[in-house]
Short mmCIF file of C-alpha atoms in Angstrom, two decimals:
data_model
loop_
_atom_site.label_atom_id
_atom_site.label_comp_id
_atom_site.label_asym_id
_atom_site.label_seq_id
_atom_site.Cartn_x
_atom_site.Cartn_y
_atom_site.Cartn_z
CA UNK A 1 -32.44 8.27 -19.54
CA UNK A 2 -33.46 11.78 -18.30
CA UNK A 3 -30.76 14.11 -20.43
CA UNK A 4 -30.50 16.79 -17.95
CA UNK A 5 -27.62 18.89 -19.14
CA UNK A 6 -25.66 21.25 -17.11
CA UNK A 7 -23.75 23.04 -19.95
CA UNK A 8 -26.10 25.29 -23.02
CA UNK A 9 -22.90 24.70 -24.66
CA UNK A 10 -23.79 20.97 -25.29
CA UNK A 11 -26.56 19.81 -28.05
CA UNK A 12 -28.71 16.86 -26.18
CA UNK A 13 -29.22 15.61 -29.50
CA UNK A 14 -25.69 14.53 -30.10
CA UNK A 15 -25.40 13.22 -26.62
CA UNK A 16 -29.09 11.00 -27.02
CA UNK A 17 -27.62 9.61 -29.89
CA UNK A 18 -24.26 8.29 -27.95
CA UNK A 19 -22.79 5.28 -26.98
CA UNK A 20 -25.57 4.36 -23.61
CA UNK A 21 -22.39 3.68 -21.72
CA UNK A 22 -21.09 6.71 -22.43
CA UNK A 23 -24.41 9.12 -21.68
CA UNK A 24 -24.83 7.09 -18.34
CA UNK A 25 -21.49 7.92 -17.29
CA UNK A 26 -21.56 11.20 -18.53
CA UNK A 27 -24.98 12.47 -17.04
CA UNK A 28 -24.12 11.17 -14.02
CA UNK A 29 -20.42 12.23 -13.56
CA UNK A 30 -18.71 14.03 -16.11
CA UNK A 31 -20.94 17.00 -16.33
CA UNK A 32 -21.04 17.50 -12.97
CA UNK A 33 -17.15 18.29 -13.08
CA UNK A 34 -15.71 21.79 -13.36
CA UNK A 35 -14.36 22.20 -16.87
CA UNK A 36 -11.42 24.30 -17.21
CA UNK A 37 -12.16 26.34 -19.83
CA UNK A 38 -14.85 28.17 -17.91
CA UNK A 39 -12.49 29.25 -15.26
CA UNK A 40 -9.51 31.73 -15.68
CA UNK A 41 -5.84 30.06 -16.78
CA UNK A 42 -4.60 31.07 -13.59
CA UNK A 43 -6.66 29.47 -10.86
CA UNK A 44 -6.28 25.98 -12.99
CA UNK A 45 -2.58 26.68 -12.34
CA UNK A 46 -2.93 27.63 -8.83
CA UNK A 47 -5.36 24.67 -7.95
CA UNK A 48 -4.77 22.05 -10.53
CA UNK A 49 -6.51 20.19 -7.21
CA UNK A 50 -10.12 21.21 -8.12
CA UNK A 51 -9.74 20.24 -11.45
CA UNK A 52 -8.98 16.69 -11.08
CA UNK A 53 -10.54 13.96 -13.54
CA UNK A 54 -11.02 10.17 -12.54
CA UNK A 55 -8.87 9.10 -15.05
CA UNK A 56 -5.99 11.06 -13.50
CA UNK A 57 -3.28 8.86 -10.99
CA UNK A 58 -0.03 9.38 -9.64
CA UNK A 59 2.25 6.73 -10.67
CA UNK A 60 5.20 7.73 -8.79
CA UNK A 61 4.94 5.50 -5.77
CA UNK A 62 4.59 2.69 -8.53
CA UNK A 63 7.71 0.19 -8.51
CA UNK A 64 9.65 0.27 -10.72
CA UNK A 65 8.98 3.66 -12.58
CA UNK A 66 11.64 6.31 -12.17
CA UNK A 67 11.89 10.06 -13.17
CA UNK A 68 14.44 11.55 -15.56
CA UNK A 69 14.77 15.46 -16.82
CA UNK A 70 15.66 15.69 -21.06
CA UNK A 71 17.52 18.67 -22.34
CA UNK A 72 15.43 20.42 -25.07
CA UNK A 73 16.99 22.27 -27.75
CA UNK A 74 16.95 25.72 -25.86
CA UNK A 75 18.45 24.09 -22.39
CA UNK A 76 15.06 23.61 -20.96
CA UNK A 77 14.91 20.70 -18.53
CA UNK A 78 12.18 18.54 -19.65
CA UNK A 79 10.76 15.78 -17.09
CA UNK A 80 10.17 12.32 -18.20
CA UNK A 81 8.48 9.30 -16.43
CA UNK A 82 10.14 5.71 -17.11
CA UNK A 83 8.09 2.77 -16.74
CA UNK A 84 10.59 -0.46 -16.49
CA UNK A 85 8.59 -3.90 -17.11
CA UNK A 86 8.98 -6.53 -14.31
CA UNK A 87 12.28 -8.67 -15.24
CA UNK A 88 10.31 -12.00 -13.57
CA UNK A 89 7.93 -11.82 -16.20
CA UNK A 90 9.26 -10.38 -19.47
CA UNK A 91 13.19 -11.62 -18.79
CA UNK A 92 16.21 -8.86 -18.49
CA UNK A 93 15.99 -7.08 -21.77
CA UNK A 94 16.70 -4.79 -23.31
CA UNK A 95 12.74 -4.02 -24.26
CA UNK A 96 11.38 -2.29 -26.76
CA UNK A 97 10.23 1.38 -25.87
CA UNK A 98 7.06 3.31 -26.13
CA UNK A 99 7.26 7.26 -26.30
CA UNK A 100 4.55 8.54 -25.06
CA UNK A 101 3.06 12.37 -25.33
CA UNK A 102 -0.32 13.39 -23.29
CA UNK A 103 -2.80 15.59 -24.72
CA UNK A 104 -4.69 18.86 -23.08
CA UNK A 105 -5.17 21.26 -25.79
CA UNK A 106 -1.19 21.87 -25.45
CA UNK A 107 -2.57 23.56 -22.37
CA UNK A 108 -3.28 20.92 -19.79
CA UNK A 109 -1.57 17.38 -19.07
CA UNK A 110 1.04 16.23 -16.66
CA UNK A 111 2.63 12.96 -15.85
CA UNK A 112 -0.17 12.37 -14.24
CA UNK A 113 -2.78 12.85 -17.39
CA UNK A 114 -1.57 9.09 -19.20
CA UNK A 115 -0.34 7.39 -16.07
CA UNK A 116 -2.84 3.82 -16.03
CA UNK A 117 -2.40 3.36 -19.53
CA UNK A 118 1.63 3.58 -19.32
CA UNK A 119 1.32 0.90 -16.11
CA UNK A 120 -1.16 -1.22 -18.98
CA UNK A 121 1.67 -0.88 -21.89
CA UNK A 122 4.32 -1.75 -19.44
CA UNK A 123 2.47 -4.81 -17.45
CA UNK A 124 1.10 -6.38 -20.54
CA UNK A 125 2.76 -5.59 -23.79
CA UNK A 126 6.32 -5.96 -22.16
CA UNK A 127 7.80 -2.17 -23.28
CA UNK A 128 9.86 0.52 -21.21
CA UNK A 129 7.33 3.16 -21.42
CA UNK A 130 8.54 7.01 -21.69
CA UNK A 131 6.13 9.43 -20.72
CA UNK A 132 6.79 13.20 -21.65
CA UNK A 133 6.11 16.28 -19.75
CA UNK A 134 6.58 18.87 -22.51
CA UNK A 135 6.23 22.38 -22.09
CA UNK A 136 2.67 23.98 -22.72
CA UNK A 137 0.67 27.08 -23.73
CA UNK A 138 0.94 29.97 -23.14
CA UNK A 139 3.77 29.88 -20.76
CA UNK A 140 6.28 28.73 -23.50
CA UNK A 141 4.90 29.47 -26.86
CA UNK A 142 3.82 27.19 -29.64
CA UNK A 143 6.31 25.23 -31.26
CA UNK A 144 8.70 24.58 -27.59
CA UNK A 145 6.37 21.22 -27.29
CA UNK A 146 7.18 20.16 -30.31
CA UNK A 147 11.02 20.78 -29.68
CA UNK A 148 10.86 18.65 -26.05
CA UNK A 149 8.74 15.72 -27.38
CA UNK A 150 11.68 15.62 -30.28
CA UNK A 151 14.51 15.96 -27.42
CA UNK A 152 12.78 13.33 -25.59
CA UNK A 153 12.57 10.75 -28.67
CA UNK A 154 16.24 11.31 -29.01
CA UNK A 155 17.46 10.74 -25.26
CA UNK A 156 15.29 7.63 -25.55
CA UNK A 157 17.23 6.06 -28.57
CA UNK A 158 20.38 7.32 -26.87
CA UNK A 159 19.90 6.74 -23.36
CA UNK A 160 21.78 4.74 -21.20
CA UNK A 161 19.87 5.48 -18.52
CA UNK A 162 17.17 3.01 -19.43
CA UNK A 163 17.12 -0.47 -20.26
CA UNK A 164 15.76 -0.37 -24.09
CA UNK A 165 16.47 -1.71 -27.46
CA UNK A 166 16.80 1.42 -29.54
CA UNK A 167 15.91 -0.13 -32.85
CA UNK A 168 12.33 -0.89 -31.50
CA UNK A 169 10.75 2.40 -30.54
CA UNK A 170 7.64 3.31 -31.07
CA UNK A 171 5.30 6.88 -30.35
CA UNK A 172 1.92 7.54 -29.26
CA UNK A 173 -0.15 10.25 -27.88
CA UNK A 174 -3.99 11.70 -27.86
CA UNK A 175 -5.48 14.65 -29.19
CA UNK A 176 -2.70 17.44 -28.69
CA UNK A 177 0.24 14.58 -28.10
CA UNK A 178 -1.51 12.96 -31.24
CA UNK A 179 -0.40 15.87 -33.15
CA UNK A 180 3.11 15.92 -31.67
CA UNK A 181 3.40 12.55 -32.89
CA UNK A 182 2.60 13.25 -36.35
CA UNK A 183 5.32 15.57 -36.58
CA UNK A 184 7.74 13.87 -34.60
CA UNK A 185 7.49 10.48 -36.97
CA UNK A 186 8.35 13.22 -39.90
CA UNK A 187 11.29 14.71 -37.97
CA UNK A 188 12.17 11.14 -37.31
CA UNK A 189 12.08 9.83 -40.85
CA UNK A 190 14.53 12.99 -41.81
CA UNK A 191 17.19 12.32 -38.79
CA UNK A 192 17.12 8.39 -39.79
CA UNK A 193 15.47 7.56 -36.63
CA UNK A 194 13.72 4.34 -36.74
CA UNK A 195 10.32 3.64 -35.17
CA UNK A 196 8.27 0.62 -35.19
CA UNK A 197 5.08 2.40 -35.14
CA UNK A 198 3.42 5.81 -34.30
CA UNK A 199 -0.09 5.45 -32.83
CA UNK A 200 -2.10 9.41 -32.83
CA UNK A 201 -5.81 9.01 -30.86
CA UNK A 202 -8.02 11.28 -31.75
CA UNK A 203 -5.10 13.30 -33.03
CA UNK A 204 -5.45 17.08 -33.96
CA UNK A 205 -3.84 17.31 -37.45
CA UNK A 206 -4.63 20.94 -38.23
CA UNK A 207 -4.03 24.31 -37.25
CA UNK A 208 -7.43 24.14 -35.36
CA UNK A 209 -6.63 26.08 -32.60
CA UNK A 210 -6.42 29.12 -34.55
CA UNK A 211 -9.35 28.91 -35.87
CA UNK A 212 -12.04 31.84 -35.03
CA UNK A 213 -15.24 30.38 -36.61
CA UNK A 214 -16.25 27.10 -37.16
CA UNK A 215 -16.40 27.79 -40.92
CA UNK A 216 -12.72 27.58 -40.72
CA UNK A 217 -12.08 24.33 -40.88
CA UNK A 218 -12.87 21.98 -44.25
CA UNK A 219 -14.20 19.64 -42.52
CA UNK A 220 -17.66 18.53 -41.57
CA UNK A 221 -17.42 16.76 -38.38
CA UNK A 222 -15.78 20.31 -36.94
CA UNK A 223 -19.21 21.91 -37.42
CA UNK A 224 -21.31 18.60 -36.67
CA UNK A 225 -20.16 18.46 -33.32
CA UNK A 226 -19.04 22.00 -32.43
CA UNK A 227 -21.52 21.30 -29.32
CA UNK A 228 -20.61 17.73 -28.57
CA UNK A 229 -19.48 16.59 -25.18
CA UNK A 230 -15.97 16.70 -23.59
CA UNK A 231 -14.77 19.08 -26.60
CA UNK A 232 -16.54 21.50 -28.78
CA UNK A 233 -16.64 25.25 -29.93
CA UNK A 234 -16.34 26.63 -26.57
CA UNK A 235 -13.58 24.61 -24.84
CA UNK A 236 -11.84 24.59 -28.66
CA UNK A 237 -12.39 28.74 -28.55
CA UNK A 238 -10.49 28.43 -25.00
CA UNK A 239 -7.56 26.68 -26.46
CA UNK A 240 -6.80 28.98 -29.89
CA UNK A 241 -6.80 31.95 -27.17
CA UNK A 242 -3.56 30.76 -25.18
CA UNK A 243 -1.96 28.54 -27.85
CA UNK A 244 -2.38 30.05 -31.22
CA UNK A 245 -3.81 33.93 -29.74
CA UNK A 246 -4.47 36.30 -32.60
CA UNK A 247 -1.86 38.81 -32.03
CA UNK A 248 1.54 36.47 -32.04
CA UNK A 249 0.13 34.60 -35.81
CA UNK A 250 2.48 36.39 -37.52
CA UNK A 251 5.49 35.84 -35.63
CA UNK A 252 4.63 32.30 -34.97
CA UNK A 253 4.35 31.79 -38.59
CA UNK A 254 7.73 33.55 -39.66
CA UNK A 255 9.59 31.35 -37.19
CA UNK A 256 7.93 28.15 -37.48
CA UNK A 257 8.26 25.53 -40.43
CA UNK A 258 4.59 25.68 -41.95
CA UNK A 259 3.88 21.89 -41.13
CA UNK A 260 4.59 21.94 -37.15
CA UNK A 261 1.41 24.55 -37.32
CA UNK A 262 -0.43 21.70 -39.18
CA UNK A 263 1.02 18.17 -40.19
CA UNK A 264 -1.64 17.70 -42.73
CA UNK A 265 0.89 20.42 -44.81
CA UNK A 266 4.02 18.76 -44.55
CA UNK A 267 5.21 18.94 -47.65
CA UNK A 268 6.80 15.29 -48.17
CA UNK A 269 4.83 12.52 -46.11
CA UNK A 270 6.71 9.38 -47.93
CA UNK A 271 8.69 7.04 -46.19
CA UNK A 272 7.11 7.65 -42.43
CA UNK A 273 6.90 4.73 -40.34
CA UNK A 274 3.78 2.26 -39.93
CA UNK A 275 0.64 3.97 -38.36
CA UNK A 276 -2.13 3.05 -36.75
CA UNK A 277 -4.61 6.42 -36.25
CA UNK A 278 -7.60 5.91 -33.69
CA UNK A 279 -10.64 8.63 -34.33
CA UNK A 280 -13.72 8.94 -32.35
CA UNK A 281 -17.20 9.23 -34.45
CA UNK A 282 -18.03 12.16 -31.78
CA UNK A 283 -15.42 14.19 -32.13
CA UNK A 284 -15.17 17.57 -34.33
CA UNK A 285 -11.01 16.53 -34.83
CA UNK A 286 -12.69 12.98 -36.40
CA UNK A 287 -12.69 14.23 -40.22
CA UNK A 288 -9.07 16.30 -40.35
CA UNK A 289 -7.63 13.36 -38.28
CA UNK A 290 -8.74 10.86 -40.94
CA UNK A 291 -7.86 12.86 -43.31
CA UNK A 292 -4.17 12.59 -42.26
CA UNK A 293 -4.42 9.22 -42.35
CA UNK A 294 -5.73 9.22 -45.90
CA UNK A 295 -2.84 11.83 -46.60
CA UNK A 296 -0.11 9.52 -45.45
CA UNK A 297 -1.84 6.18 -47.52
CA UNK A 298 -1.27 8.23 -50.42
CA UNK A 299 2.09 8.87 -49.56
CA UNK A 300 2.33 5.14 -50.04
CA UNK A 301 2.77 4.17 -46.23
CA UNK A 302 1.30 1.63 -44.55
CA UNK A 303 -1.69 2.90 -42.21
CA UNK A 304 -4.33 0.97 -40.13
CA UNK A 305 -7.69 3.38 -39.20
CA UNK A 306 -10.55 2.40 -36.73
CA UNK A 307 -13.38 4.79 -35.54
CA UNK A 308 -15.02 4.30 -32.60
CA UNK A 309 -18.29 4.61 -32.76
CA UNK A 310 -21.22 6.59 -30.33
CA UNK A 311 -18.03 7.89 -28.05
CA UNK A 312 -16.37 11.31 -27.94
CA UNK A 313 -13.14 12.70 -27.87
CA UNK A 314 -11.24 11.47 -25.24
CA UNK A 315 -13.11 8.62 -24.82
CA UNK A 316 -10.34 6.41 -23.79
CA UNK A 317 -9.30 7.52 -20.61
CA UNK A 318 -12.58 6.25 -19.39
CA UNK A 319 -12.04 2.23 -19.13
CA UNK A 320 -12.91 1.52 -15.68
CA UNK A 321 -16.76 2.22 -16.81
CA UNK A 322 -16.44 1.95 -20.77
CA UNK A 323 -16.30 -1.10 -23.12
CA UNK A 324 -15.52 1.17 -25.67
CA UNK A 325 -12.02 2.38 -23.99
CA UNK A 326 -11.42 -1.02 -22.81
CA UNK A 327 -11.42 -2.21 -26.82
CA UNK A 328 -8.89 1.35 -27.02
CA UNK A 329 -6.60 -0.51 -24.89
CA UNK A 330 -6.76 -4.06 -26.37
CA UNK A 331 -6.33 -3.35 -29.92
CA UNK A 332 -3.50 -0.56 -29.05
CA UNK A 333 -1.43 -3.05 -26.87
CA UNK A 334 -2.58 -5.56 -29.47
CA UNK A 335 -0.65 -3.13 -32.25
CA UNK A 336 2.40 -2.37 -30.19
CA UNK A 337 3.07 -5.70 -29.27
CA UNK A 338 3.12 -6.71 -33.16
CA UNK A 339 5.22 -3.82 -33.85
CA UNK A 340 8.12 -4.96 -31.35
CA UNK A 341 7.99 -8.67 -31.88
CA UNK A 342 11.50 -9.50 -31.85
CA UNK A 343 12.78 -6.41 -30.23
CA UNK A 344 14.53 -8.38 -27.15
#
């Protein structure tokens, strides 16, 4: 295939040596989108319109999916997006639940960002699916995510709005909501909060997005594909500029616990619930999201890793045209619906 690339910021070498289903899609398509970390903050806010993936839908003419607002620790009015399963096939309930956080560099994301893969948990594994609209950068700073995708876990097991079993919850998210999950199943295990399973994609597990030089980060797969497609260097450079910028560190740090800048420093990891922690081969977050993995295994909990190989970052949002994602969404509903067996 002719590797024609539109971006200097992206190696063709990495990209010849991808998943063919993956460069075909990508020459073709991807590239040829605007990315919006070459364009200023505001005019993605002012025209989130032009900035539109194919992955992105608007579930809220779906039946039987409602919208809720969550109280976050400060007062702020956090939306949610219910997904209710269809009482004709999986009976009256109470199901189990599935918490679910989007990803965007805790920049981007909307209800919008995870919508056909909360329709897929809720049509075929059977689960009320919660989908969280937390607060992002730089609007509210660091740290206010973290605080609504906590208040939302806890108006889920409290709810009775919703129609769910609150001893079988589970969590989920990619990239940025991958990180949000591995704090929340720590702030869960403290509060005595029960979850079946917590299931971070391609999760960040660092303070990455502070970083100011590649040679920041331990690990390899940060430098190895600083210039890979989707996210590298440049689009990574974008982020630590409105999430983590140079001149708030110090406050951030003073008025943060340590570990919500980077779960791989929590300082006690036992006792967390099952995980099962998805990582990309062509991503630079591969290594420090394994490494979390590794972290909580010697922690002594139980953990199930797969890589998928030849595909990049956020790989699974692409299923219509790659087998790849489609195997993301099988052995994900596969692992939630073992985790709730039992929960109606």
């Amino acid at each position: 295939m002719d590797l024609r690339l539109v971006s200097p910021d992206i190696d063709p070498a990495i990209v010849q040596a991808m998943d063919p289903e993956f460069v075909r899609y990508f020459i073709e398509t991807i590239q040829h989108l605007t990315p919006t970390h070459t364009v200023p903050l505001a005019e993605c806010r002012a025209h989130p319109e032009r900035f539109v993936t194919p992955w992105i839908y608007d579930s809220s003419g779906e039946p039987r999916v409602s919208d809720h607002t969550v109280t976050s620790a400060d007062g702020f009015p956090v939306p949610v997006r219910v997904y209710t399963p269809d009482p004709d096939v999986f009976g009256p309930g109470p199901y189990g639940v599935h918490v679910n956080f989007h990803g965007g560099g805790f920049v981007f994301g909307s209800l919008q960002a995870d919508a056909l893969f909360c329709l897929k948990v809720r049509d075929r594994a059977g689960l009320v699916v919660v989908d969280v609209n937390y607060r992002h950068c730089p609007e509210a700073v660091f740290g206010k995510g973290i605080e609504d995708a906590w208040a939302a876990l806890q108006w889920t097991h409290q709810s009775n709005e919703i129609n769910i079993n609150p001893s079988s919850i589970s969590i989920g998210g990619i990239s940025a909501g991958g990180f949000l999950c591995c704090v929340v199943q720590h702030l869960a295990r403290d509060a005595g909060l029960p979850l079946r399973l917590c299931v971070p994609a391609v999760p960040v597990t660092t303070d990455s997005c502070s970083y100011t030089s590649l040679d920041d980060s331990p690990y390899p797969s940060f430098r190895e594909y600083s210039r890979a497609p989707l996210l590298n260097w440049k689009r990574m450079s974008f982020f630590q500029k409105h999430v983590f910028p140079a001149n708030q560190m110090d406050r951030l740090r003073a008025s943060l616990p340590d570990w919500w800048l980077s779960p791989m420093r929590a300082p006690d990891s036992t006792g967390l619930c099952d995980t099962f922690l998805i990582t990309a081969e062509c991503d630079p977050m591969r290594d420090e999201g394994e490494a979390y993995g590794v972290k909580l295994v010697q922690a002594g909990n139980k953990v199930t890793m797969k890589r998928y190989l030849g595909v990049p970052h956020p790989f699974m949002h692409m299923a219509k045209v790659l087998q790849k994602a489609r195997d993301y969404d099988e052995d994900v509903l596969n692992a939630l619906t073992v985790a709730h067996q039992g929960s109606i």
